Amino acid sequence: MGKQVWKAGNMVYPLPAVMVSTADKQGNSNILTVAWTGTVCTNPAMVYISVRPERYSYHMLKESGEFAINLTTEKLVKATDYCGVRSGKNTDKWKEAHLTPGKAEKLSYAPVIAESPVNIECRVTEIKELGSHHMFLAEVLAVQIDESYLNEKNKFELNKTGLLAYSHGEYLSLGKSIGTFGYSVRKKKKKTKKKISK
């Protein structure tokens, strides 16, 4: 199998396509869709988003130092795309995308998106000006989850929400489970023979 060598570029796919909600200190809020986001640290819980300085939400992120990462689903795919291709400078994305601003538990300015199954409330700790994008490192202050996805044992069934992924210009629904963490090294349980009663 042959390989081609391309110029350096970002080809880490798939990525989560998330809607980020933020606001300035005057109460003006906006939503932007980003795929450049991820986990940075477990303890303390930290995440990042990378945003171009020319994006309308950039000044809000910098001014308030707050944002919420709202996970997206198949039901939210149109809103997710809309919030990524329209500017909040001249569009009310909440209204046009039929999304509802919800109250954050730990943030003072940024709302959460009520329709999202998971809202991750974040406070910016550092901004790294890297080039085309600036990376906002943030500490997770709280996580809100949709109670309708709790099963009878009170376990949150995140993978039943219809999560989205973004890969090379396309939105993809996550498919069937093909394994669980650690399954490749997990010891198989020995089958016990049933005794036949005489």
PDB file of C-alpha atoms in Angstrom:
ATOM      1  CA  MET A   1       0.000   0.000   0.000  1.00  0.00           C
ATOM      2  CA  GLY A   2       1.506   3.316  -1.084  1.00  0.00           C
ATOM      3  CA  LYS A   3       1.506   6.509   0.965  1.00  0.00           C
ATOM      4  CA  GLN A   4       1.576  10.155  -0.096  1.00  0.00           C
ATOM      5  CA  VAL A   5       3.293  12.807   1.979  1.00  0.00           C
ATOM      6  CA  TRP A   6       1.286  16.013   2.289  1.00  0.00           C
ATOM      7  CA  LYS A   7       2.305  19.367   3.721  1.00  0.00           C
ATOM      8  CA  ALA A   8       1.864  19.817   7.482  1.00  0.00           C
ATOM      9  CA  GLY A   9      -1.757  20.291   8.438  1.00  0.00           C
ATOM     10  CA  ASN A  10      -4.456  19.375  10.914  1.00  0.00           C
ATOM     11  CA  MET A  11      -5.701  15.883  10.119  1.00  0.00           C
ATOM     12  CA  VAL A  12      -6.639  14.635  13.573  1.00  0.00           C
ATOM     13  CA  TYR A  13     -10.139  13.278  12.957  1.00  0.00           C
ATOM     14  CA  PRO A  14     -12.825  12.581  14.037  1.00  0.00           C
ATOM     15  CA  LEU A  15     -13.478  15.457  16.421  1.00  0.00           C
ATOM     16  CA  PRO A  16     -16.421  16.459  18.575  1.00  0.00           C
ATOM     17  CA  ALA A  17     -18.517  19.193  16.980  1.00  0.00           C
ATOM     18  CA  VAL A  18     -19.726  21.216  19.958  1.00  0.00           C
ATOM     19  CA  MET A  19     -21.683  24.415  20.371  1.00  0.00           C
ATOM     20  CA  VAL A  20     -19.961  26.890  22.669  1.00  0.00           C
ATOM     21  CA  SER A  21     -22.157  29.455  24.405  1.00  0.00           C
ATOM     22  CA  THR A  22     -20.623  32.591  25.847  1.00  0.00           C
ATOM     23  CA  ALA A  23     -21.510  36.164  26.788  1.00  0.00           C
ATOM     24  CA  ASP A  24     -20.000  39.533  27.534  1.00  0.00           C
ATOM     25  CA  LYS A  25     -20.403  41.367  30.840  1.00  0.00           C
ATOM     26  CA  GLN A  26     -23.327  43.389  29.467  1.00  0.00           C
ATOM     27  CA  GLY A  27     -25.410  40.241  28.979  1.00  0.00           C
ATOM     28  CA  ASN A  28     -25.037  39.882  25.202  1.00  0.00           C
ATOM     29  CA  SER A  29     -24.643  36.190  24.412  1.00  0.00           C
ATOM     30  CA  ASN A  30     -23.750  34.137  21.360  1.00  0.00           C
ATOM     31  CA  ILE A  31     -23.166  30.594  20.181  1.00  0.00           C
ATOM     32  CA  LEU A  32     -20.269  29.394  18.049  1.00  0.00           C
ATOM     33  CA  THR A  33     -19.587  25.901  16.783  1.00  0.00           C
ATOM     34  CA  VAL A  34     -16.072  24.569  17.250  1.00  0.00           C
ATOM     35  CA  ALA A  35     -14.462  21.230  16.535  1.00  0.00           C
ATOM     36  CA  TRP A  36     -11.102  22.160  18.031  1.00  0.00           C
ATOM     37  CA  THR A  37     -11.844  21.279  21.603  1.00  0.00           C
ATOM     38  CA  GLY A  38     -10.887  18.571  24.020  1.00  0.00           C
ATOM     39  CA  THR A  39      -9.852  17.357  27.433  1.00  0.00           C
ATOM     40  CA  VAL A  40      -6.594  18.652  28.884  1.00  0.00           C
ATOM     41  CA  CYS A  41      -6.486  17.374  32.456  1.00  0.00           C
ATOM     42  CA  THR A  42      -8.488  15.194  34.847  1.00  0.00           C
ATOM     43  CA  ASN A  43      -7.595  16.764  38.175  1.00  0.00           C
ATOM     44  CA  PRO A  44      -8.373  19.597  38.089  1.00  0.00           C
ATOM     45  CA  ALA A  45     -10.855  18.978  35.281  1.00  0.00           C
ATOM     46  CA  MET A  46      -9.675  21.157  32.384  1.00  0.00           C
ATOM     47  CA  VAL A  47     -10.624  21.588  28.736  1.00  0.00           C
ATOM     48  CA  TYR A  48      -9.728  23.865  25.843  1.00  0.00           C
ATOM     49  CA  ILE A  49     -11.286  25.486  22.805  1.00  0.00           C
ATOM     50  CA  SER A  50      -9.385  27.120  19.952  1.00  0.00           C
ATOM     51  CA  VAL A  51     -10.978  30.188  18.353  1.00  0.00           C
ATOM     52  CA  ARG A  52      -9.937  32.600  15.617  1.00  0.00           C
ATOM     53  CA  PRO A  53      -9.594  36.172  16.987  1.00  0.00           C
ATOM     54  CA  GLU A  54     -11.832  37.493  14.185  1.00  0.00           C
ATOM     55  CA  ARG A  55     -14.792  35.396  15.345  1.00  0.00           C
ATOM     56  CA  TYR A  56     -17.607  37.504  16.837  1.00  0.00           C
ATOM     57  CA  SER A  57     -17.597  35.497  20.082  1.00  0.00           C
ATOM     58  CA  TYR A  58     -13.881  36.031  20.660  1.00  0.00           C
ATOM     59  CA  HIS A  59     -14.299  39.339  22.492  1.00  0.00           C
ATOM     60  CA  MET A  60     -16.997  37.799  24.706  1.00  0.00           C
ATOM     61  CA  LEU A  61     -14.756  34.895  25.658  1.00  0.00           C
ATOM     62  CA  LYS A  62     -11.927  37.262  26.468  1.00  0.00           C
ATOM     63  CA  GLU A  63     -14.063  39.797  28.361  1.00  0.00           C
ATOM     64  CA  SER A  64     -16.101  37.459  30.568  1.00  0.00           C
ATOM     65  CA  GLY A  65     -13.609  34.591  30.722  1.00  0.00           C
ATOM     66  CA  GLU A  66     -16.520  32.172  30.629  1.00  0.00           C
ATOM     67  CA  PHE A  67     -18.079  29.696  28.256  1.00  0.00           C
ATOM     68  CA  ALA A  68     -20.055  26.471  28.178  1.00  0.00           C
ATOM     69  CA  ILE A  69     -19.264  23.529  25.940  1.00  0.00           C
ATOM     70  CA  ASN A  70     -22.603  22.050  24.871  1.00  0.00           C
ATOM     71  CA  LEU A  71     -22.461  18.547  23.408  1.00  0.00           C
ATOM     72  CA  THR A  72     -24.369  18.037  20.170  1.00  0.00           C
ATOM     73  CA  THR A  73     -26.588  15.260  18.855  1.00  0.00           C
ATOM     74  CA  GLU A  74     -28.191  14.115  15.628  1.00  0.00           C
ATOM     75  CA  LYS A  75     -31.282  16.150  16.561  1.00  0.00           C
ATOM     76  CA  LEU A  76     -29.084  19.250  16.932  1.00  0.00           C
ATOM     77  CA  VAL A  77     -27.028  18.789  13.747  1.00  0.00           C
ATOM     78  CA  LYS A  78     -28.758  21.587  11.785  1.00  0.00           C
ATOM     79  CA  ALA A  79     -28.375  24.027  14.679  1.00  0.00           C
ATOM     80  CA  THR A  80     -24.755  22.929  15.103  1.00  0.00           C
ATOM     81  CA  ASP A  81     -23.960  23.684  11.478  1.00  0.00           C
ATOM     82  CA  TYR A  82     -25.930  26.947  11.479  1.00  0.00           C
ATOM     83  CA  CYS A  83     -24.075  28.273  14.516  1.00  0.00           C
ATOM     84  CA  GLY A  84     -20.794  27.504  12.754  1.00  0.00           C
ATOM     85  CA  VAL A  85     -21.516  29.260   9.449  1.00  0.00           C
ATOM     86  CA  ARG A  86     -23.456  32.339  10.572  1.00  0.00           C
ATOM     87  CA  SER A  87     -22.012  35.242  12.543  1.00  0.00           C
ATOM     88  CA  GLY A  88     -23.635  36.448  15.739  1.00  0.00           C
ATOM     89  CA  LYS A  89     -22.665  39.964  14.688  1.00  0.00           C
ATOM     90  CA  ASN A  90     -25.790  40.230  12.564  1.00  0.00           C
ATOM     91  CA  THR A  91     -27.793  37.123  13.502  1.00  0.00           C
ATOM     92  CA  ASP A  92     -29.600  36.044  16.646  1.00  0.00           C
ATOM     93  CA  LYS A  93     -28.457  32.434  16.591  1.00  0.00           C
ATOM     94  CA  TRP A  94     -30.609  31.506  19.598  1.00  0.00           C
ATOM     95  CA  LYS A  95     -33.722  32.496  17.693  1.00  0.00           C
ATOM     96  CA  GLU A  96     -32.743  31.281  14.232  1.00  0.00           C
ATOM     97  CA  ALA A  97     -31.429  27.901  15.435  1.00  0.00           C
ATOM     98  CA  HIS A  98     -34.407  27.411  17.790  1.00  0.00           C
ATOM     99  CA  LEU A  99     -32.202  27.060  20.851  1.00  0.00           C
ATOM    100  CA  THR A 100     -32.979  28.042  24.426  1.00  0.00           C
ATOM    101  CA  PRO A 101     -30.502  29.799  26.734  1.00  0.00           C
ATOM    102  CA  GLY A 102     -30.441  28.009  30.088  1.00  0.00           C
ATOM    103  CA  LYS A 103     -29.060  29.108  33.416  1.00  0.00           C
ATOM    104  CA  ALA A 104     -25.538  28.043  34.297  1.00  0.00           C
ATOM    105  CA  GLU A 105     -24.942  26.913  37.864  1.00  0.00           C
ATOM    106  CA  LYS A 106     -21.442  28.325  38.366  1.00  0.00           C
ATOM    107  CA  LEU A 107     -21.013  30.953  35.642  1.00  0.00           C
ATOM    108  CA  SER A 108     -21.937  34.611  36.031  1.00  0.00           C
ATOM    109  CA  TYR A 109     -22.465  35.550  32.382  1.00  0.00           C
ATOM    110  CA  ALA A 110     -22.451  32.648  29.926  1.00  0.00           C
ATOM    111  CA  PRO A 111     -25.677  30.662  29.458  1.00  0.00           C
ATOM    112  CA  VAL A 112     -25.922  26.975  28.572  1.00  0.00           C
ATOM    113  CA  ILE A 113     -27.952  25.488  25.712  1.00  0.00           C
ATOM    114  CA  ALA A 114     -31.015  23.815  27.217  1.00  0.00           C
ATOM    115  CA  GLU A 115     -31.467  21.369  24.315  1.00  0.00           C
ATOM    116  CA  SER A 116     -27.977  19.893  24.729  1.00  0.00           C
ATOM    117  CA  PRO A 117     -27.730  16.649  26.748  1.00  0.00           C
ATOM    118  CA  VAL A 118     -24.512  17.826  28.435  1.00  0.00           C
ATOM    119  CA  ASN A 119     -23.417  21.359  29.347  1.00  0.00           C
ATOM    120  CA  ILE A 120     -19.842  21.811  30.570  1.00  0.00           C
ATOM    121  CA  GLU A 121     -19.415  25.106  32.419  1.00  0.00           C
ATOM    122  CA  CYS A 122     -15.915  26.542  32.029  1.00  0.00           C
ATOM    123  CA  ARG A 123     -13.852  29.423  33.367  1.00  0.00           C
ATOM    124  CA  VAL A 124     -10.838  30.562  31.331  1.00  0.00           C
ATOM    125  CA  THR A 125      -7.489  30.225  33.113  1.00  0.00           C
ATOM    126  CA  GLU A 126      -5.157  31.097  30.249  1.00  0.00           C
ATOM    127  CA  ILE A 127      -5.235  32.289  26.638  1.00  0.00           C
ATOM    128  CA  LYS A 128      -2.452  31.070  24.366  1.00  0.00           C
ATOM    129  CA  GLU A 129      -2.057  33.141  21.198  1.00  0.00           C
ATOM    130  CA  LEU A 130      -0.786  30.445  18.879  1.00  0.00           C
ATOM    131  CA  GLY A 131      -1.278  31.941  15.408  1.00  0.00           C
ATOM    132  CA  SER A 132      -4.452  31.595  13.349  1.00  0.00           C
ATOM    133  CA  HIS A 133      -6.237  30.404  16.502  1.00  0.00           C
ATOM    134  CA  HIS A 134      -5.989  31.347  20.143  1.00  0.00           C
ATOM    135  CA  MET A 135      -6.419  28.542  22.641  1.00  0.00           C
ATOM    136  CA  PHE A 136      -8.600  29.158  25.686  1.00  0.00           C
ATOM    137  CA  LEU A 137      -7.550  26.837  28.512  1.00  0.00           C
ATOM    138  CA  ALA A 138     -10.320  26.530  31.050  1.00  0.00           C
ATOM    139  CA  GLU A 139     -11.226  24.840  34.299  1.00  0.00           C
ATOM    140  CA  VAL A 140     -14.503  22.934  34.416  1.00  0.00           C
ATOM    141  CA  LEU A 141     -16.645  24.330  37.211  1.00  0.00           C
ATOM    142  CA  ALA A 142     -19.796  22.241  36.749  1.00  0.00           C
ATOM    143  CA  VAL A 143     -21.467  19.788  34.390  1.00  0.00           C
ATOM    144  CA  GLN A 144     -25.203  19.679  33.735  1.00  0.00           C
ATOM    145  CA  ILE A 145     -26.775  16.513  32.305  1.00  0.00           C
ATOM    146  CA  ASP A 146     -30.204  15.724  30.891  1.00  0.00           C
ATOM    147  CA  GLU A 147     -31.949  13.524  33.468  1.00  0.00           C
ATOM    148  CA  SER A 148     -33.968  11.749  30.781  1.00  0.00           C
ATOM    149  CA  TYR A 149     -30.816   9.767  29.925  1.00  0.00           C
ATOM    150  CA  LEU A 150     -30.440   8.317  33.432  1.00  0.00           C
ATOM    151  CA  ASN A 151     -31.289   4.613  33.522  1.00  0.00           C
ATOM    152  CA  GLU A 152     -33.004   2.694  36.318  1.00  0.00           C
ATOM    153  CA  LYS A 153     -29.663   2.385  38.147  1.00  0.00           C
ATOM    154  CA  ASN A 154     -29.143   6.173  37.910  1.00  0.00           C
ATOM    155  CA  LYS A 155     -26.297   5.727  35.401  1.00  0.00           C
ATOM    156  CA  PHE A 156     -26.005   8.414  32.731  1.00  0.00           C
ATOM    157  CA  GLU A 157     -26.255   6.745  29.322  1.00  0.00           C
ATOM    158  CA  LEU A 158     -24.395   9.361  27.301  1.00  0.00           C
ATOM    159  CA  ASN A 159     -23.950   7.136  24.261  1.00  0.00           C
ATOM    160  CA  LYS A 160     -27.726   6.882  23.838  1.00  0.00           C
ATOM    161  CA  THR A 161     -28.071  10.633  23.219  1.00  0.00           C
ATOM    162  CA  GLY A 162     -27.112  10.368  19.525  1.00  0.00           C
ATOM    163  CA  LEU A 163     -23.784  12.199  19.775  1.00  0.00           C
ATOM    164  CA  LEU A 164     -22.182  13.813  16.728  1.00  0.00           C
ATOM    165  CA  ALA A 165     -18.649  13.675  15.408  1.00  0.00           C
ATOM    166  CA  TYR A 166     -17.024  15.891  12.777  1.00  0.00           C
ATOM    167  CA  SER A 167     -14.582  14.467  10.262  1.00  0.00           C
ATOM    168  CA  HIS A 168     -13.048  16.129   7.212  1.00  0.00           C
ATOM    169  CA  GLY A 169     -15.998  18.438   6.518  1.00  0.00           C
ATOM    170  CA  GLU A 170     -18.780  16.020   7.441  1.00  0.00           C
ATOM    171  CA  TYR A 171     -20.994  15.527  10.479  1.00  0.00           C
ATOM    172  CA  LEU A 172     -21.259  11.882  11.435  1.00  0.00           C
ATOM    173  CA  SER A 173     -23.464  10.058  13.903  1.00  0.00           C
ATOM    174  CA  LEU A 174     -21.606   7.740  16.235  1.00  0.00           C
ATOM    175  CA  GLY A 175     -22.310   4.131  15.316  1.00  0.00           C
ATOM    176  CA  LYS A 176     -22.630   0.941  17.253  1.00  0.00           C
ATOM    177  CA  SER A 177     -20.327   0.047  20.131  1.00  0.00           C
ATOM    178  CA  ILE A 178     -17.376  -2.081  19.029  1.00  0.00           C
ATOM    179  CA  GLY A 179     -15.690  -2.478  22.403  1.00  0.00           C
ATOM    180  CA  THR A 180     -15.353  -1.006  25.867  1.00  0.00           C
ATOM    181  CA  PHE A 181     -12.327   0.521  27.572  1.00  0.00           C
ATOM    182  CA  GLY A 182      -9.831  -2.217  28.463  1.00  0.00           C
ATOM    183  CA  TYR A 183     -11.648  -5.005  26.616  1.00  0.00           C
ATOM    184  CA  SER A 184      -8.500  -6.022  24.699  1.00  0.00           C
ATOM    185  CA  VAL A 185      -6.732  -7.140  27.884  1.00  0.00           C
ATOM    186  CA  ARG A 186      -9.697  -8.184  29.991  1.00  0.00           C
ATOM    187  CA  LYS A 187      -9.594 -11.774  31.157  1.00  0.00           C
ATOM    188  CA  LYS A 188     -12.463 -13.888  29.980  1.00  0.00           C
ATOM    189  CA  LYS A 189     -14.648 -15.376  32.649  1.00  0.00           C
ATOM    190  CA  LYS A 190     -14.369 -19.126  32.869  1.00  0.00           C
ATOM    191  CA  LYS A 191     -17.576 -20.977  32.218  1.00  0.00           C
ATOM    192  CA  THR A 192     -18.579 -23.154  35.120  1.00  0.00           C
ATOM    193  CA  LYS A 193     -20.018 -26.540  34.298  1.00  0.00           C
ATOM    194  CA  LYS A 194     -23.438 -27.154  35.700  1.00  0.00           C
ATOM    195  CA  LYS A 195     -23.728 -30.258  37.822  1.00  0.00           C
ATOM    196  CA  ILE A 196     -26.366 -32.681  36.651  1.00  0.00           C
ATOM    197  CA  SER A 197     -28.460 -33.862  39.537  1.00  0.00           C
ATOM    198  CA  LYS A 198     -29.067 -37.613  39.563  1.00  0.00           C
TER     199      LYS A 198
END
